[in-house]
PDB file of C-alpha atoms in Angstrom:
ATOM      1  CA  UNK P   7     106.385  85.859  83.244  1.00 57.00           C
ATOM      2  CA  UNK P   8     105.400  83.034  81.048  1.00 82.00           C
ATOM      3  CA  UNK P   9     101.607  83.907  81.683  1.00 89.00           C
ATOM      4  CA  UNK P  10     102.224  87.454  79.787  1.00 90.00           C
ATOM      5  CA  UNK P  11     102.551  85.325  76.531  1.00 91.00           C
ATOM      6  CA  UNK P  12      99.502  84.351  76.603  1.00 92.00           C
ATOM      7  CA  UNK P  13      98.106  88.216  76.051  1.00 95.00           C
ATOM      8  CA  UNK P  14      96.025  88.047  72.566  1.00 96.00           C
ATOM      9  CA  UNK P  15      97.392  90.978  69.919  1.00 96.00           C
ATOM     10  CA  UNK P  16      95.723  92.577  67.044  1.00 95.00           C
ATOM     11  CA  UNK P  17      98.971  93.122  64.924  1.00 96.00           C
ATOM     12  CA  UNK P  18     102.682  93.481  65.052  1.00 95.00           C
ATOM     13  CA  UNK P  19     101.956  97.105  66.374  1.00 95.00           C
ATOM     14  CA  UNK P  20     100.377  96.267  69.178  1.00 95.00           C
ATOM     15  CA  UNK P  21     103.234  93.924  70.371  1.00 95.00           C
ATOM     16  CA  UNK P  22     105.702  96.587  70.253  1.00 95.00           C
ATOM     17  CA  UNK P  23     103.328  99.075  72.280  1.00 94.00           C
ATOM     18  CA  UNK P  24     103.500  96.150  74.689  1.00 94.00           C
ATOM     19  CA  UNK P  25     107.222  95.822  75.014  1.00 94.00           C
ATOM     20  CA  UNK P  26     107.856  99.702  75.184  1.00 94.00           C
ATOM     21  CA  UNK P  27     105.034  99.788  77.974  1.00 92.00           C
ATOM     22  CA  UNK P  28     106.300  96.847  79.708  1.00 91.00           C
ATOM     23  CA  UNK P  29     109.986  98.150  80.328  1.00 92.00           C
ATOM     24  CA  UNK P  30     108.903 101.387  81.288  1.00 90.00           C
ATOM     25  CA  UNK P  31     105.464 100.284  83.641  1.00 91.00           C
ATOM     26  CA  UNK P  32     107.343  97.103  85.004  1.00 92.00           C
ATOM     27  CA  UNK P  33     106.568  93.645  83.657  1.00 93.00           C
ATOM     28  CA  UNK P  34     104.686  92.846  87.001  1.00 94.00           C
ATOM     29  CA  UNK P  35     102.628  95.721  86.707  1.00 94.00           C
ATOM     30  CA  UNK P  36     101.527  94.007  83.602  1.00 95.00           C
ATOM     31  CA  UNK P  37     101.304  90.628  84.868  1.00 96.00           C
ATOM     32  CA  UNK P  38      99.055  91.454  88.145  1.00 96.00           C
ATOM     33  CA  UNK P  39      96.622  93.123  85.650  1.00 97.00           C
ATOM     34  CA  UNK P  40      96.890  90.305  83.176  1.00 96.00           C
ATOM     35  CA  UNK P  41      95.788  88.181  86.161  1.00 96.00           C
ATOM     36  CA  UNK P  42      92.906  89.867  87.563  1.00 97.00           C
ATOM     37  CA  UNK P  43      91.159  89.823  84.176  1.00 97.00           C
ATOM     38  CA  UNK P  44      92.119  85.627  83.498  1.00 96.00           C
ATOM     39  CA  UNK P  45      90.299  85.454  86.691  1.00 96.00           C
ATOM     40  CA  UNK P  46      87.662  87.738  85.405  1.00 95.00           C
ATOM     41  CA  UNK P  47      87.492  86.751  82.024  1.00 93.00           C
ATOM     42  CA  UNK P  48      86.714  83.118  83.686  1.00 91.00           C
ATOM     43  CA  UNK P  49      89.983  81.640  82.530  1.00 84.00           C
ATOM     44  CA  UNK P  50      89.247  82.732  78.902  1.00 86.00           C
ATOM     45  CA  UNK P  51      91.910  84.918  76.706  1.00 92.00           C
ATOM     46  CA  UNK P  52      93.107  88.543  77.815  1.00 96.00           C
ATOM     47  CA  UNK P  53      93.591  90.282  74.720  1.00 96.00           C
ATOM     48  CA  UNK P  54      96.743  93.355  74.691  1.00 96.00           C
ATOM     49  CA  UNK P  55      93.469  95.972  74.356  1.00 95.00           C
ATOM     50  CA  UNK P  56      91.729  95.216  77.407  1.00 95.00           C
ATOM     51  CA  UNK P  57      95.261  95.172  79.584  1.00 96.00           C
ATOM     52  CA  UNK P  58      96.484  98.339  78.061  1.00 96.00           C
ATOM     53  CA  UNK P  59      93.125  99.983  78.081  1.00 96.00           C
ATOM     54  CA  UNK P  60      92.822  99.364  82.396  1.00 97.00           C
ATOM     55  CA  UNK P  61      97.013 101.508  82.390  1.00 96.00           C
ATOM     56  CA  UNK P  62      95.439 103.875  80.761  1.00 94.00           C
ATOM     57  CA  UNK P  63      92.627 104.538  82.498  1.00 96.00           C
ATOM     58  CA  UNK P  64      94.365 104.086  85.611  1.00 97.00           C
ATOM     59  CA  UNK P  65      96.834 106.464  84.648  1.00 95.00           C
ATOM     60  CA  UNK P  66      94.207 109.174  83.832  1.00 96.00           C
ATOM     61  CA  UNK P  67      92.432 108.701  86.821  1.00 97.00           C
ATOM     62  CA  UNK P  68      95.498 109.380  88.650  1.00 96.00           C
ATOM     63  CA  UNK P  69      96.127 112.501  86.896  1.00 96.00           C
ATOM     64  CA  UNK P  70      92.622 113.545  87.651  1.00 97.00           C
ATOM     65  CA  UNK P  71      92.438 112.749  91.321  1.00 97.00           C
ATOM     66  CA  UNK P  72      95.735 114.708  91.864  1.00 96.00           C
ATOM     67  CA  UNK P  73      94.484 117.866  90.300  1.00 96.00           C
ATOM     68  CA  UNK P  74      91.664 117.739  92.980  1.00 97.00           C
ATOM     69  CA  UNK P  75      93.270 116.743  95.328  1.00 96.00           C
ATOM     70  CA  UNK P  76      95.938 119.202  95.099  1.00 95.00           C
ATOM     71  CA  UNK P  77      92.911 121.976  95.324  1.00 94.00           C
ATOM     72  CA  UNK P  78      91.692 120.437  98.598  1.00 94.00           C
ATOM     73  CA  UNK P  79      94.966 120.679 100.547  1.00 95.00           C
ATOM     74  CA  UNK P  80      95.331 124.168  99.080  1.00 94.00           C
ATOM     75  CA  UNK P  81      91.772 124.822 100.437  1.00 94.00           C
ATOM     76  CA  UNK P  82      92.296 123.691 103.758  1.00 95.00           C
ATOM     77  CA  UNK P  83      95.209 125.890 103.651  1.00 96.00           C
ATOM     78  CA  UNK P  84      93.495 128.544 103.174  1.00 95.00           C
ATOM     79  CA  UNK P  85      90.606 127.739 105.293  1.00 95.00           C
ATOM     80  CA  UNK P  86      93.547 127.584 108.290  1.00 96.00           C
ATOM     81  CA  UNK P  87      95.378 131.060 107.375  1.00 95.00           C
ATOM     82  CA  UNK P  88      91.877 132.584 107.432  1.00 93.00           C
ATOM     83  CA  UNK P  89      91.250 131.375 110.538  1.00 94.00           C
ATOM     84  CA  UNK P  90      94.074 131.374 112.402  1.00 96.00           C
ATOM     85  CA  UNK P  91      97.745 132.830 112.369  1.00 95.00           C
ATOM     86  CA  UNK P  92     101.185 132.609 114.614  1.00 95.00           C
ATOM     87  CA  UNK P  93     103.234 135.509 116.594  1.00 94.00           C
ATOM     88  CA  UNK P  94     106.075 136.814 114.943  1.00 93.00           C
ATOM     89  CA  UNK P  95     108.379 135.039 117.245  1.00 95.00           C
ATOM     90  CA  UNK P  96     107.427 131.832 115.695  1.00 96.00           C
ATOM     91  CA  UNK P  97     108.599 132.907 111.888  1.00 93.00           C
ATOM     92  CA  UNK P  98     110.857 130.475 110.595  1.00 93.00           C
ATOM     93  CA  UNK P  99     110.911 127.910 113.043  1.00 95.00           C
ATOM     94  CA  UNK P 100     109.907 124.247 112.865  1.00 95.00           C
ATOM     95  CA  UNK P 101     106.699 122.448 113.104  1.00 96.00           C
ATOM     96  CA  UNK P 102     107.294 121.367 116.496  1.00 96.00           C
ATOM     97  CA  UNK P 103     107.797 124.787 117.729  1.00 96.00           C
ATOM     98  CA  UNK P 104     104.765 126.721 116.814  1.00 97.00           C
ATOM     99  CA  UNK P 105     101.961 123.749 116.179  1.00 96.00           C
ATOM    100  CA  UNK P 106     100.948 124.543 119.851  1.00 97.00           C
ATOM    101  CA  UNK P 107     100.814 128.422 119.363  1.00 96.00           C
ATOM    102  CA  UNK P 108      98.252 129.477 116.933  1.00 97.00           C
ATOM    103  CA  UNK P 109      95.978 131.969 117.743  1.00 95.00           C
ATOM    104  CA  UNK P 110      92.667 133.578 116.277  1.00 93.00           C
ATOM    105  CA  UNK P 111      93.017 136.013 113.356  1.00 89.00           C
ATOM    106  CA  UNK P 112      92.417 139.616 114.508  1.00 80.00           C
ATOM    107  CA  UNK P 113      89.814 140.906 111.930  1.00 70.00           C
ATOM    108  CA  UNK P 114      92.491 144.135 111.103  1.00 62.00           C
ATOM    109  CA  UNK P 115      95.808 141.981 110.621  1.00 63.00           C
ATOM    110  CA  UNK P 116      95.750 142.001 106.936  1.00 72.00           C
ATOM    111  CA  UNK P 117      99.600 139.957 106.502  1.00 87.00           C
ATOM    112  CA  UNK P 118     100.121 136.403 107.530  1.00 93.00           C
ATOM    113  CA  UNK P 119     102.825 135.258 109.555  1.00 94.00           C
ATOM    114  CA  UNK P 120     101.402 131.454 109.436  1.00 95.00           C
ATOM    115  CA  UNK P 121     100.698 131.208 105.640  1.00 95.00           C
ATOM    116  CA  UNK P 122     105.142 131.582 105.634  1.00 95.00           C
ATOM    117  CA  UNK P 123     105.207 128.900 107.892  1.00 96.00           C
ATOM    118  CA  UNK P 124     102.985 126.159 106.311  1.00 95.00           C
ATOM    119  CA  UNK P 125     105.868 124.283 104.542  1.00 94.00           C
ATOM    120  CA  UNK P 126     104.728 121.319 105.976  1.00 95.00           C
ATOM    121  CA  UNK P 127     103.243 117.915 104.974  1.00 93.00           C
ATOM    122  CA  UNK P 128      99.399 116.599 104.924  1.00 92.00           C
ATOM    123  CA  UNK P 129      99.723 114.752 107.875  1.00 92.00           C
ATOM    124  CA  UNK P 130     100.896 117.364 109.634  1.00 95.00           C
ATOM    125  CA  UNK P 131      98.219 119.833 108.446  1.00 96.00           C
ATOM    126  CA  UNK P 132      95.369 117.451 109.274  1.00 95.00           C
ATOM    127  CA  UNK P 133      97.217 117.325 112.873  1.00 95.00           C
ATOM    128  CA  UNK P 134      96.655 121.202 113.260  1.00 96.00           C
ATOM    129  CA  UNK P 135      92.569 121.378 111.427  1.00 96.00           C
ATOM    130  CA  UNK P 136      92.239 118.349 114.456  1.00 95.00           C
ATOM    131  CA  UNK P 137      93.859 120.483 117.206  1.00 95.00           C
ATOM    132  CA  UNK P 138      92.191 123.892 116.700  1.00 96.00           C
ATOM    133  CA  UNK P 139      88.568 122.098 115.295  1.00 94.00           C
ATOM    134  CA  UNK P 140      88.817 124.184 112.138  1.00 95.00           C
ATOM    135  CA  UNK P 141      85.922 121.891 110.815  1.00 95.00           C
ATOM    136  CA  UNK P 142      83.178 119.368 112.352  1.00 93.00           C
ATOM    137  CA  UNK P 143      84.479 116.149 113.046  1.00 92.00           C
ATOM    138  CA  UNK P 144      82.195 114.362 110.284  1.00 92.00           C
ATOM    139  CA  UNK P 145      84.375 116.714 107.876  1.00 93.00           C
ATOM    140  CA  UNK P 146      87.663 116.011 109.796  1.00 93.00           C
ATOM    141  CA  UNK P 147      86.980 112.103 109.247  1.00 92.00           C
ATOM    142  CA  UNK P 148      86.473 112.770 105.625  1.00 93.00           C
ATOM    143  CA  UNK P 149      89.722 114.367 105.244  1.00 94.00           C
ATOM    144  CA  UNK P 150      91.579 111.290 106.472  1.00 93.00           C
ATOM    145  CA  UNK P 151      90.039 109.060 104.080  1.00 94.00           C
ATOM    146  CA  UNK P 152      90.976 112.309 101.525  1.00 95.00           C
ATOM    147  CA  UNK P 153      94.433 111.912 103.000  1.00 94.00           C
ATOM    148  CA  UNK P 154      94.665 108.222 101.901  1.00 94.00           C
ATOM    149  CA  UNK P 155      93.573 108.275  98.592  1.00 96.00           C
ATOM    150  CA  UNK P 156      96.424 110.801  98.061  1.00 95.00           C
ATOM    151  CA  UNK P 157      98.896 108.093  99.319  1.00 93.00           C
ATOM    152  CA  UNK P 158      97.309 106.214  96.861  1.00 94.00           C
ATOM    153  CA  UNK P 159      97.978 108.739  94.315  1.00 95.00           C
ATOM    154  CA  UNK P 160     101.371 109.596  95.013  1.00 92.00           C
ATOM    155  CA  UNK P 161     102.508 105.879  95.154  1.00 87.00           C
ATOM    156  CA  UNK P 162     103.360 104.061  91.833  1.00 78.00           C
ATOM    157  CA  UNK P 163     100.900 101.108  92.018  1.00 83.00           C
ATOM    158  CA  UNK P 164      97.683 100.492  90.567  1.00 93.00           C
ATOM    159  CA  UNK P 165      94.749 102.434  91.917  1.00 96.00           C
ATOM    160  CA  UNK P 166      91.868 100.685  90.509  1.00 95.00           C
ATOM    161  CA  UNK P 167      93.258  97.171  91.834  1.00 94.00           C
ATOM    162  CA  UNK P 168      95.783  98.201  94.616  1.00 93.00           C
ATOM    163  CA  UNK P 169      97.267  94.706  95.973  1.00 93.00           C
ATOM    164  CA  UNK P 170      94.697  92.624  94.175  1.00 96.00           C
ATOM    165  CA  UNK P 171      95.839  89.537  92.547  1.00 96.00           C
ATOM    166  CA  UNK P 172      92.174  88.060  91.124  1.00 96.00           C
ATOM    167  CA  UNK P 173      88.645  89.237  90.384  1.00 96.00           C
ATOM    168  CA  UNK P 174      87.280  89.044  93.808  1.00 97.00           C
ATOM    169  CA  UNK P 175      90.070  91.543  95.711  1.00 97.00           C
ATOM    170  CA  UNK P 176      90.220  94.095  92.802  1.00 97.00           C
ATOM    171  CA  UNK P 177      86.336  94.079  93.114  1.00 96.00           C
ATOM    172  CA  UNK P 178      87.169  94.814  96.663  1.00 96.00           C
ATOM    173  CA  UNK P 179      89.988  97.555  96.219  1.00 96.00           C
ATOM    174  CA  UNK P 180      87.589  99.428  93.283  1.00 96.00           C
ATOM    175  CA  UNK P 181      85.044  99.731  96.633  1.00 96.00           C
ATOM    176  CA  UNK P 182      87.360 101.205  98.772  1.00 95.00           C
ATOM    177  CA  UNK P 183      88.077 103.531  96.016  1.00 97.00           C
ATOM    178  CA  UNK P 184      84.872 104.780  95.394  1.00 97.00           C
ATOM    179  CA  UNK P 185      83.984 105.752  98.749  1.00 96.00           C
ATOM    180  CA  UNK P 186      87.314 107.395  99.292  1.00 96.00           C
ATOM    181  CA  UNK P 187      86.795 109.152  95.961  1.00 97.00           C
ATOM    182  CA  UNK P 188      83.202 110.466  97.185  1.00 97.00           C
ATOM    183  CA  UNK P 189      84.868 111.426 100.267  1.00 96.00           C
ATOM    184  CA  UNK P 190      86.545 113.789  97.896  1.00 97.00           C
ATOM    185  CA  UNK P 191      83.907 114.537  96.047  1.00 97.00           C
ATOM    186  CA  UNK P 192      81.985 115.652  99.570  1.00 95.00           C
ATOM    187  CA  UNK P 193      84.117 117.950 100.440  1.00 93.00           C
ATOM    188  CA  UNK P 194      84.447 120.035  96.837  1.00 94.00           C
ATOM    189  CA  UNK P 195      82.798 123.290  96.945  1.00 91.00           C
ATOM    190  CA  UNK P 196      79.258 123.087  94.977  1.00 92.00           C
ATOM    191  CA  UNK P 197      80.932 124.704  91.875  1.00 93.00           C
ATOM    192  CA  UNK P 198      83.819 122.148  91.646  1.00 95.00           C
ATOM    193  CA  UNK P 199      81.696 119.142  91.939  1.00 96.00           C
ATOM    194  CA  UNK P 200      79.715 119.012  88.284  1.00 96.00           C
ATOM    195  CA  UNK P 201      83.351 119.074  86.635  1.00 97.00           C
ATOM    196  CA  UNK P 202      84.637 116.364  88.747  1.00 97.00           C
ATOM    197  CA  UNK P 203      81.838 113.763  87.807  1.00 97.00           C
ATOM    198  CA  UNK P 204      82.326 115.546  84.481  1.00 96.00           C
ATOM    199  CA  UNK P 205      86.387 114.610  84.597  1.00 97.00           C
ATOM    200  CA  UNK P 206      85.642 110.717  86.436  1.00 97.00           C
ATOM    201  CA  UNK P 207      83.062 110.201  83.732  1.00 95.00           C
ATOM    202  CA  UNK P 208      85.105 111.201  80.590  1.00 95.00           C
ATOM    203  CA  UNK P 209      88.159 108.916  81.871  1.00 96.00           C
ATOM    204  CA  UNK P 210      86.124 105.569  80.049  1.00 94.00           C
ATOM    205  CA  UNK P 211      84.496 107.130  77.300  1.00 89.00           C
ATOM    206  CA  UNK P 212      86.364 107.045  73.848  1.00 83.00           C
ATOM    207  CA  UNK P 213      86.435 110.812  72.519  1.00 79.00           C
ATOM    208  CA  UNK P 214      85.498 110.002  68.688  1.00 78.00           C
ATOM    209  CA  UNK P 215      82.770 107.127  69.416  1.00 80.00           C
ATOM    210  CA  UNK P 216      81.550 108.577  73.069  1.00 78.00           C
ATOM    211  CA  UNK P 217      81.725 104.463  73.600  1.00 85.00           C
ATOM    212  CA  UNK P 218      83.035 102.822  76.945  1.00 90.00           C
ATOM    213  CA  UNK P 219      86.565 101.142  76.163  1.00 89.00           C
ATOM    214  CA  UNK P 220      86.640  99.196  79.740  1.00 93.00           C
ATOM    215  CA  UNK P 221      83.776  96.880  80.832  1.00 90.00           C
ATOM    216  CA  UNK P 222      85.548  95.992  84.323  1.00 93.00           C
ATOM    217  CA  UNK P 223      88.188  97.075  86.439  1.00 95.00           C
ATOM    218  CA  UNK P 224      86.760 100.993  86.227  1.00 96.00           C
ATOM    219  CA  UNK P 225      85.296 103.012  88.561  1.00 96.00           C
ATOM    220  CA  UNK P 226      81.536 103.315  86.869  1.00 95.00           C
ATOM    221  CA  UNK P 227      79.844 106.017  86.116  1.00 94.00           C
ATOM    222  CA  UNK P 228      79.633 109.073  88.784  1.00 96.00           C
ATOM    223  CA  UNK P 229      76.372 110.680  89.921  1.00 95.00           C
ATOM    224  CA  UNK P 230      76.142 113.190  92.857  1.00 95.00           C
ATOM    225  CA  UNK P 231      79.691 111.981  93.602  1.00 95.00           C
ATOM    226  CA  UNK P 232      78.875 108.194  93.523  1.00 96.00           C
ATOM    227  CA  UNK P 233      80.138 105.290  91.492  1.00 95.00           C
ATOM    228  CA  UNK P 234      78.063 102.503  90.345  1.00 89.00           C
ATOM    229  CA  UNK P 235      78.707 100.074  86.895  1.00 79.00           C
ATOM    230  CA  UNK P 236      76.659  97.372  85.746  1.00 65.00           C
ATOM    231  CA  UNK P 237      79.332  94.107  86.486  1.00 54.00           C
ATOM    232  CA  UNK P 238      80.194  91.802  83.989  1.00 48.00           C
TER     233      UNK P 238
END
């Protein structure tokens, strides 16, 4: 953890933002970013700013992919129930029992017996739209890459760097990222889609000097659901 006290502060203040952070984020949290931006900063100082400033952008970005994500899997949801719906035999029981039995949606059945019985997990959802073709299989495969950034979401590591340990992999991971995030973006309804490059856009910009805080390790700017930045 030596390495970590090398980190350049502006005042005392800073230094005790640092120690709250680090107990509650994890030291190594700290020290994996703290080494991606040595490598980056070619060896040269890391300064407490530019470390805290990639947490808290991570963090946001987090917070925003979750809201949309949490939309799709209600959509699909929906899309499923509309589509399709189970016998009343099937109430109740598990997974297992029914995921072989839906059946087409009379046009007068106004109630739901399946919408009761979708207490059940992404994976296993994605294993019924698959089954029953609910969308075209160019849609399907963007849904699994959906389904993976929300692993990514859920879990308690960095998104914007993942596993990377230097400048070259976190330039890799940030890649991965952005297609899975247009993935995403792809499937949004047309109305949806302006406030999520809206949302990924804002997530950089400081709200009293509209300036970029970050200069690396973010996603870049979004247009029509794609990521670019100029590197530095």
């Amino acid at each position: 953890m030596d390495r970590l006290s090398n980190i350049i502060f502006k005042d005392e203040k800073e230094i005790q933002k640092f120690n709250k952070y680090k107990s509650l984020k994890g030291q190594f949290l700290h020290l994996q970013i703290y080494d991606i931006l040595y490598d980056w900063n070619e060896n040269k100082k890391v300064t407490y700013y530019e470390l805290s400033s990639v947490i808290r952008y991570d963090k946001n970005l987090r917070d925003t992919l979750y809201k949309y994500l949490s939309f799709t899997e209600e959509k699909i949801r929906a899309n499923l129930c509309d589509k399709f719906d189970i016998n009343d035999e099937f109430i109740g029981k598990k997974f297992e029992k029914w995921q072989n039995e839906l059946v087409e949606r009379e046009t007068n059945n106004h109630g739901s017996n399946l919408y009761y019985n979708l207490d059940i997990d992404l994976g296993q959802l994605i294993s019924l739209i698959k089954k029953y073709k609910l969308y075209e299989e160019d849609e399907i495969k963007k849904i699994g890459s959906i389904r993976k950034l929300r692993n990514k979401v859920m879990h308690h590591s960095l998104l914007i760097a993942s596993k990377a340990r230097n400048k070259k992999d976190a330039i890799n991971s940030i890649e991965n990222l952005r297609l899975e995030i247009k993935n995403l973006y792809d499937f949004l309804p047309d109305d949806y889609k302006d406030g999520f490059e809206d949302d990924i856009n804002s997530l950089n910009t400081n709200r009293n000097t509209k300036e970029k805080f970050l200069n690396k390790m973010w996603l870049g700017e979004m247009k029509d659901g794609i990521c670019k930045e100029k590197r530095s």
